[in-house]
Amino acid sequence: MDWNRTVLVTGGSGFIGSHLVCSLVQRHPDWRIINLDDLDYCCSPKSLESVQDRANYTFIRGDVCNSRLVNHIFNTENIDVIFHLAAKTHVESSFETPSSFQRVNIEGTRVVLAAAHQARHQPQRLIYVSTDEVYGASLDEVFDESSPVRPSNPYSATKAAAEYLVRSYWDKYKFPIIITRSNNIYGPRQFTEKVIPRFLTLLQMNKKCTIQGTLPKSRHFLFVDDVINAFLLVLEKGAVGEIYNVGTGCEIPIMQLARQLVKMVKNVPDSEVNDWLEFVPDRPRVDLRYPIKCEKLQYLGWRAQMPWAEGIRQTVNWYQDNPNFWSDTSEDRGPIRNELEKATNE
């Protein structure tokens, strides 16, 4: 079949990537969607069961840092669009093994950029999915796309470095890149190291929600469907060479989040909520909040559609309906519960 567009998604088996792949496959049956992923511990093949047999979907298991493989894909598949999501994202782990974050997040981005730029069939767009964490923390300043980049942990430092690589291909070659920086994303199928599925999984195991430190941390939470819509809008209407914040006004203190989830999952009265909370030591460095403006994206027509109350309800329901989704073990993924014990509020 002749496809109208061939789209490569790196990291398409991860939380955000799998939602993006499913959306692309289902919305665009005339597009070929290729997913390149090495199925790291935070990925599950089950995330893509709804599209695995679709004619316009292809899965390639492989390492984004494998230049021979990535070059082969670009030289044989006539890639039109790249969504580059493949990355290590867990902040606490980035302090423990920074070299692995440098390898995947920086070297992987370099490999993809080089292969895309050298391909005989030149891509129309490369969309690099970054994070609001590159701005660093703020108590009162709200960051826009021109704000200085001040990453404060190894994870966000590698994402910022990868952004500079991406921008260099625009500056030197006018290679058609776009960068997105989004708030914390939540929803079904997110791995249990992130704060919402972490709390939900602990509660399902009849364990307490562990609150790191005593400082008043909060996060802006964006439902996964809203960020996917932002990516697809940027693909069609975004200006090359530009950066787009993908933000939400939904800022939730971590303590309030824990209390809300306790009430939803355990159905206990207010007087018993604190019985399900436990304070634990903070991680090496923690940013209190990441407020961002996204007028540039809103000017293209984007608005976050999912209200917090409905988004968290859908998310809680999914984890209650799928309690064993992340409970399996394999050689590719160590015991999930061990990962959970090490997990953090990010």
Coordinates of C-alpha atoms in Angstrom, one line a residue:
M1 CA 0.0 0.0 0.0
D2 CA 1.2 3.5 -0.7
W3 CA 1.0 5.5 2.5
N4 CA 0.3 9.2 2.5
R5 CA 2.7 9.7 5.4
T6 CA 5.2 7.6 7.2
V7 CA 5.7 8.5 10.9
L8 CA 8.5 7.3 13.2
V9 CA 7.8 7.4 16.9
T10 CA 10.8 6.7 19.1
G11 CA 9.9 5.4 22.5
G12 CA 6.4 4.5 21.3
S13 CA 5.9 1.8 23.8
G14 CA 6.3 4.1 26.8
F15 CA 3.4 5.9 28.6
I16 CA 3.1 9.0 26.4
G17 CA 4.5 7.2 23.3
S18 CA 1.9 4.4 23.4
H19 CA -0.9 6.9 23.6
L20 CA 0.6 8.8 20.7
V21 CA 1.0 5.7 18.6
C22 CA -2.5 4.5 19.3
S23 CA -3.9 7.8 18.4
L24 CA -1.9 8.1 15.1
V25 CA -2.8 4.5 14.0
Q26 CA -6.5 4.9 14.7
R27 CA -6.9 8.5 13.4
H28 CA -4.9 8.1 10.3
P29 CA -5.4 4.6 8.6
D30 CA -3.7 6.1 5.5
W31 CA -0.5 6.8 7.5
R32 CA 2.2 4.2 8.3
I33 CA 3.2 4.4 11.9
I34 CA 6.6 2.9 12.9
N35 CA 7.4 2.5 16.6
L36 CA 11.1 2.1 17.6
D37 CA 11.4 1.1 21.3
D38 CA 13.8 -1.2 23.2
L39 CA 11.0 -2.1 25.8
D40 CA 12.8 -0.8 28.9
Y41 CA 11.4 -1.5 32.4
C42 CA 8.7 1.3 32.2
C43 CA 7.2 0.0 28.9
S44 CA 4.7 -2.8 28.3
P45 CA 3.7 -4.4 25.0
K46 CA 0.2 -4.5 26.5
S47 CA 0.0 -0.8 26.0
L48 CA -0.2 -1.3 22.2
E49 CA -2.5 -4.4 22.1
S50 CA -5.3 -2.3 20.5
V51 CA -3.2 -1.5 17.4
Q52 CA -0.6 -4.4 17.2
D53 CA -2.5 -6.1 14.4
R54 CA -3.4 -3.0 12.4
A55 CA -2.0 -2.9 8.8
N56 CA -0.6 0.6 9.3
Y57 CA 1.4 -0.2 12.4
T58 CA 5.0 -1.6 12.6
F59 CA 7.0 -2.3 15.7
I60 CA 10.8 -2.4 15.7
R61 CA 12.5 -3.4 18.9
G62 CA 15.8 -1.6 19.1
D63 CA 18.0 0.9 20.9
V64 CA 17.7 4.5 19.7
C65 CA 21.4 4.8 20.3
N66 CA 22.1 2.1 17.7
S67 CA 23.2 4.2 14.8
R68 CA 23.3 1.3 12.3
L69 CA 19.7 0.4 13.1
V70 CA 18.5 4.0 13.1
N71 CA 20.3 4.8 9.8
H72 CA 18.8 1.6 8.3
I73 CA 15.3 2.7 9.2
F74 CA 15.8 6.2 7.7
N75 CA 17.4 4.8 4.6
T76 CA 14.7 2.2 3.9
E77 CA 11.4 3.6 5.2
N78 CA 11.0 7.1 3.7
I79 CA 10.3 8.7 7.0
D80 CA 8.2 11.9 6.7
V81 CA 7.7 12.8 10.4
I82 CA 9.6 11.9 13.6
F83 CA 8.2 12.2 17.1
H84 CA 11.3 11.7 19.3
L85 CA 10.1 10.7 22.7
A86 CA 12.7 7.9 23.6
A87 CA 14.2 9.0 26.9
K88 CA 15.0 8.1 30.4
T89 CA 12.8 10.3 32.6
H90 CA 13.0 9.2 36.3
V91 CA 14.6 12.1 38.2
E92 CA 15.9 10.1 41.2
S93 CA 17.4 7.5 39.0
S94 CA 19.2 10.2 37.1
F95 CA 21.2 11.0 40.2
E96 CA 22.1 7.4 40.7
T97 CA 23.1 6.5 37.1
P98 CA 23.6 9.8 35.2
S99 CA 25.6 8.2 32.5
S100 CA 22.7 6.1 31.3
F101 CA 20.6 9.3 31.0
Q102 CA 23.4 11.0 29.1
R103 CA 23.6 8.0 26.7
V104 CA 19.9 7.7 25.9
N105 CA 18.7 11.3 26.1
I106 CA 21.7 13.0 24.5
E107 CA 23.4 10.4 22.3
G108 CA 20.1 8.9 21.3
T109 CA 18.9 12.3 20.1
R110 CA 22.2 12.9 18.2
V111 CA 21.8 9.5 16.5
V112 CA 18.2 10.3 15.4
L113 CA 19.1 13.8 14.2
A114 CA 22.1 12.6 12.2
A115 CA 20.2 9.8 10.5
A116 CA 17.2 12.0 9.7
H117 CA 19.4 14.8 8.3
Q118 CA 21.4 12.3 6.1
A119 CA 18.4 10.4 4.9
R120 CA 17.8 10.4 1.1
H121 CA 14.1 11.0 1.8
Q122 CA 14.1 14.2 3.8
P123 CA 11.7 14.3 6.7
Q124 CA 9.1 17.2 6.8
R125 CA 9.2 17.5 10.6
L126 CA 11.1 16.3 13.7
I127 CA 9.2 17.0 16.9
Y128 CA 11.4 16.7 20.0
V129 CA 9.4 16.1 23.1
S130 CA 11.0 17.8 26.1
T131 CA 9.9 18.9 29.5
D132 CA 9.1 21.9 31.6
E133 CA 11.9 20.8 34.0
V134 CA 14.5 22.4 31.7
Y135 CA 13.4 25.7 33.1
G136 CA 14.2 24.7 36.7
A137 CA 12.0 25.5 39.6
S138 CA 10.1 28.7 40.3
L139 CA 8.2 30.1 43.3
D140 CA 6.6 33.0 41.5
E141 CA 8.0 33.4 37.9
V142 CA 5.9 31.8 35.2
F143 CA 8.1 30.6 32.4
D144 CA 7.5 31.2 28.7
E145 CA 9.5 29.7 25.8
S146 CA 12.0 32.5 25.9
S147 CA 12.8 32.0 29.6
P148 CA 16.4 30.9 30.4
V149 CA 17.1 27.2 30.7
R150 CA 18.3 26.3 34.2
P151 CA 18.0 22.5 34.7
S152 CA 18.6 21.4 38.3
N153 CA 19.0 17.6 38.1
P154 CA 20.8 15.2 35.7
Y155 CA 17.5 14.2 33.9
S156 CA 16.5 17.8 33.0
A157 CA 20.1 18.6 32.2
T158 CA 20.2 15.9 29.6
K159 CA 16.9 17.0 28.2
A160 CA 18.2 20.6 27.9
A161 CA 21.4 19.4 26.3
A162 CA 19.4 17.4 23.8
E163 CA 17.3 20.5 23.0
Y164 CA 20.5 22.3 22.1
L165 CA 21.5 19.5 19.8
V166 CA 18.0 19.7 18.1
R167 CA 18.2 23.5 17.8
S168 CA 21.7 23.3 16.3
Y169 CA 20.3 21.3 13.3
W170 CA 17.8 24.1 12.7
D171 CA 20.4 26.8 13.1
K172 CA 23.0 25.1 10.9
Y173 CA 20.9 23.2 8.3
K174 CA 17.4 24.6 8.7
F175 CA 16.4 21.1 9.4
P176 CA 12.6 21.3 10.2
I177 CA 12.5 20.8 14.0
I178 CA 9.9 21.7 16.6
I179 CA 10.4 21.4 20.4
T180 CA 7.6 20.9 23.0
R181 CA 8.0 21.4 26.7
S182 CA 5.1 20.0 28.7
N183 CA 3.9 19.8 32.3
N184 CA 3.6 16.6 34.3
I185 CA 1.4 14.2 32.2
Y186 CA -0.9 11.6 33.8
G187 CA -3.4 9.0 32.7
P188 CA -4.0 5.3 32.2
R189 CA -1.0 3.0 31.6
Q190 CA 1.6 5.2 33.3
F191 CA 4.4 3.2 35.0
T192 CA 4.4 3.1 38.8
E193 CA 7.4 5.2 39.4
K194 CA 5.4 8.4 38.7
V195 CA 3.5 10.0 41.5
I196 CA -0.1 9.3 40.6
P197 CA 0.3 5.6 39.7
R198 CA 2.7 5.2 42.5
F199 CA 0.2 6.4 45.1
L200 CA -2.6 4.3 43.5
T201 CA -0.4 1.2 43.5
L202 CA 0.6 1.6 47.1
L203 CA -3.0 2.0 48.1
Q204 CA -4.0 -1.1 46.2
M205 CA -1.3 -3.0 48.1
N206 CA -2.8 -1.6 51.3
K207 CA 0.3 0.5 51.9
K208 CA 0.5 4.2 52.8
C209 CA 1.2 7.0 50.3
T210 CA 4.8 8.1 50.9
I211 CA 5.2 11.8 50.9
Q212 CA 8.8 12.9 50.3
G213 CA 10.1 15.6 52.6
T214 CA 8.1 18.3 54.2
L215 CA 8.4 21.1 51.7
P216 CA 5.1 22.1 49.9
K217 CA 5.7 20.6 46.5
S218 CA 3.1 20.9 43.8
R219 CA 2.8 19.9 40.1
H220 CA 0.8 21.0 37.1
F221 CA -1.0 17.9 35.8
L222 CA -2.0 17.5 32.2
F223 CA -4.1 14.6 31.0
V224 CA -2.4 12.4 28.4
D225 CA -5.1 12.9 25.7
D226 CA -4.6 16.7 25.9
V227 CA -0.8 16.5 25.3
I228 CA -1.3 14.1 22.4
N229 CA -3.7 16.6 20.8
A230 CA -1.0 19.3 21.3
F231 CA 1.6 17.1 19.5
L232 CA -0.7 16.5 16.6
L233 CA -1.6 20.2 16.4
V234 CA 2.0 21.3 16.5
L235 CA 2.7 18.8 13.7
E236 CA 0.1 20.4 11.4
K237 CA 0.3 24.1 12.4
G238 CA 3.5 24.6 14.4
A239 CA 6.2 26.8 13.0
V240 CA 9.6 25.1 12.3
G241 CA 12.4 26.1 14.6
E242 CA 10.0 27.1 17.4
I243 CA 9.5 25.9 21.0
Y244 CA 5.9 25.3 22.3
N245 CA 5.1 25.0 26.0
V246 CA 2.2 22.6 26.7
G247 CA 0.8 23.7 30.0
T248 CA -2.2 23.6 32.3
G249 CA -3.5 25.8 35.1
C250 CA -4.3 22.6 37.1
E251 CA -1.7 22.9 39.9
I252 CA -2.1 20.3 42.6
P253 CA -0.1 20.1 45.8
I254 CA 1.4 16.6 46.3
M255 CA -0.2 16.4 49.8
Q256 CA -3.6 17.3 48.4
L257 CA -3.2 14.7 45.6
A258 CA -2.4 12.0 48.1
R259 CA -5.4 12.9 50.3
Q260 CA -7.7 12.9 47.2
L261 CA -6.5 9.5 46.0
V262 CA -6.8 8.0 49.5
K263 CA -10.4 9.1 49.6
M264 CA -11.1 7.8 46.1
V265 CA -9.5 4.4 46.6
K266 CA -10.0 3.7 50.2
N267 CA -13.4 5.5 50.6
V268 CA -12.5 6.6 54.2
P269 CA -13.8 9.6 56.1
D270 CA -11.6 12.7 56.3
S271 CA -10.7 11.8 59.9
E272 CA -8.9 8.7 58.7
V273 CA -7.2 10.0 55.6
N274 CA -4.0 10.8 57.5
D275 CA -3.7 7.2 58.5
W276 CA -2.8 6.4 54.9
L277 CA 0.0 9.0 54.6
E278 CA 3.6 8.6 55.6
F279 CA 6.5 11.1 55.3
V280 CA 9.8 9.8 54.0
P281 CA 13.2 11.5 53.4
D282 CA 13.4 13.8 50.4
R283 CA 15.5 13.1 47.4
P284 CA 18.9 14.9 46.8
R285 CA 17.4 18.0 45.2
V286 CA 13.7 18.7 44.5
D287 CA 12.0 21.5 42.6
L288 CA 8.9 22.8 44.2
R289 CA 6.9 23.8 41.1
Y290 CA 7.2 24.4 37.4
P291 CA 4.7 27.1 36.2
I292 CA 4.7 27.7 32.5
K293 CA 2.7 29.9 30.0
C294 CA 1.5 28.3 26.7
E295 CA 0.0 31.3 24.8
K296 CA 2.0 30.3 21.7
L297 CA 0.3 26.9 21.6
Q298 CA -3.1 28.4 22.5
Y299 CA -2.7 30.8 19.5
L300 CA -2.7 27.7 17.3
G301 CA -6.0 26.7 18.8
W302 CA -5.1 24.3 21.6
R303 CA -6.8 24.2 24.9
A304 CA -6.6 21.5 27.6
Q305 CA -10.0 19.8 27.4
M306 CA -9.9 17.3 30.3
P307 CA -11.0 18.7 33.7
W308 CA -9.0 17.5 36.6
A309 CA -11.9 15.8 38.4
E310 CA -12.8 13.7 35.3
G311 CA -9.2 13.0 34.3
I312 CA -8.3 11.7 37.8
R313 CA -11.5 9.7 37.9
Q314 CA -10.7 8.0 34.6
T315 CA -7.2 7.3 35.8
V316 CA -8.2 5.8 39.1
N317 CA -10.8 3.7 37.4
W318 CA -8.3 2.3 35.0
Y319 CA -5.8 1.3 37.7
Q320 CA -8.6 -0.3 39.6
D321 CA -9.7 -2.2 36.6
N322 CA -6.2 -3.2 35.6
P323 CA -4.4 -4.0 38.9
N324 CA -2.0 -6.5 37.4
F325 CA -0.9 -4.4 34.3
W326 CA 2.5 -3.7 35.8
S327 CA 2.7 -6.6 38.3
D328 CA 4.4 -9.1 35.9
T329 CA 8.1 -9.7 36.0
S330 CA 10.5 -10.6 33.1
E331 CA 14.1 -10.5 32.2
D332 CA 13.5 -7.2 30.5
R333 CA 11.8 -5.7 33.6
G334 CA 12.9 -6.4 37.1
P335 CA 10.3 -7.0 39.8
I336 CA 7.9 -4.1 39.5
R337 CA 7.4 -3.9 43.3
N338 CA 11.1 -3.4 43.8
E339 CA 11.0 -0.5 41.4
L340 CA 8.0 0.8 43.3
E341 CA 9.9 0.8 46.5
K342 CA 12.6 2.9 45.0
A343 CA 10.2 5.2 43.2
T344 CA 9.7 8.9 43.9
N345 CA 7.1 11.6 43.7
E346 CA 8.1 12.5 40.1

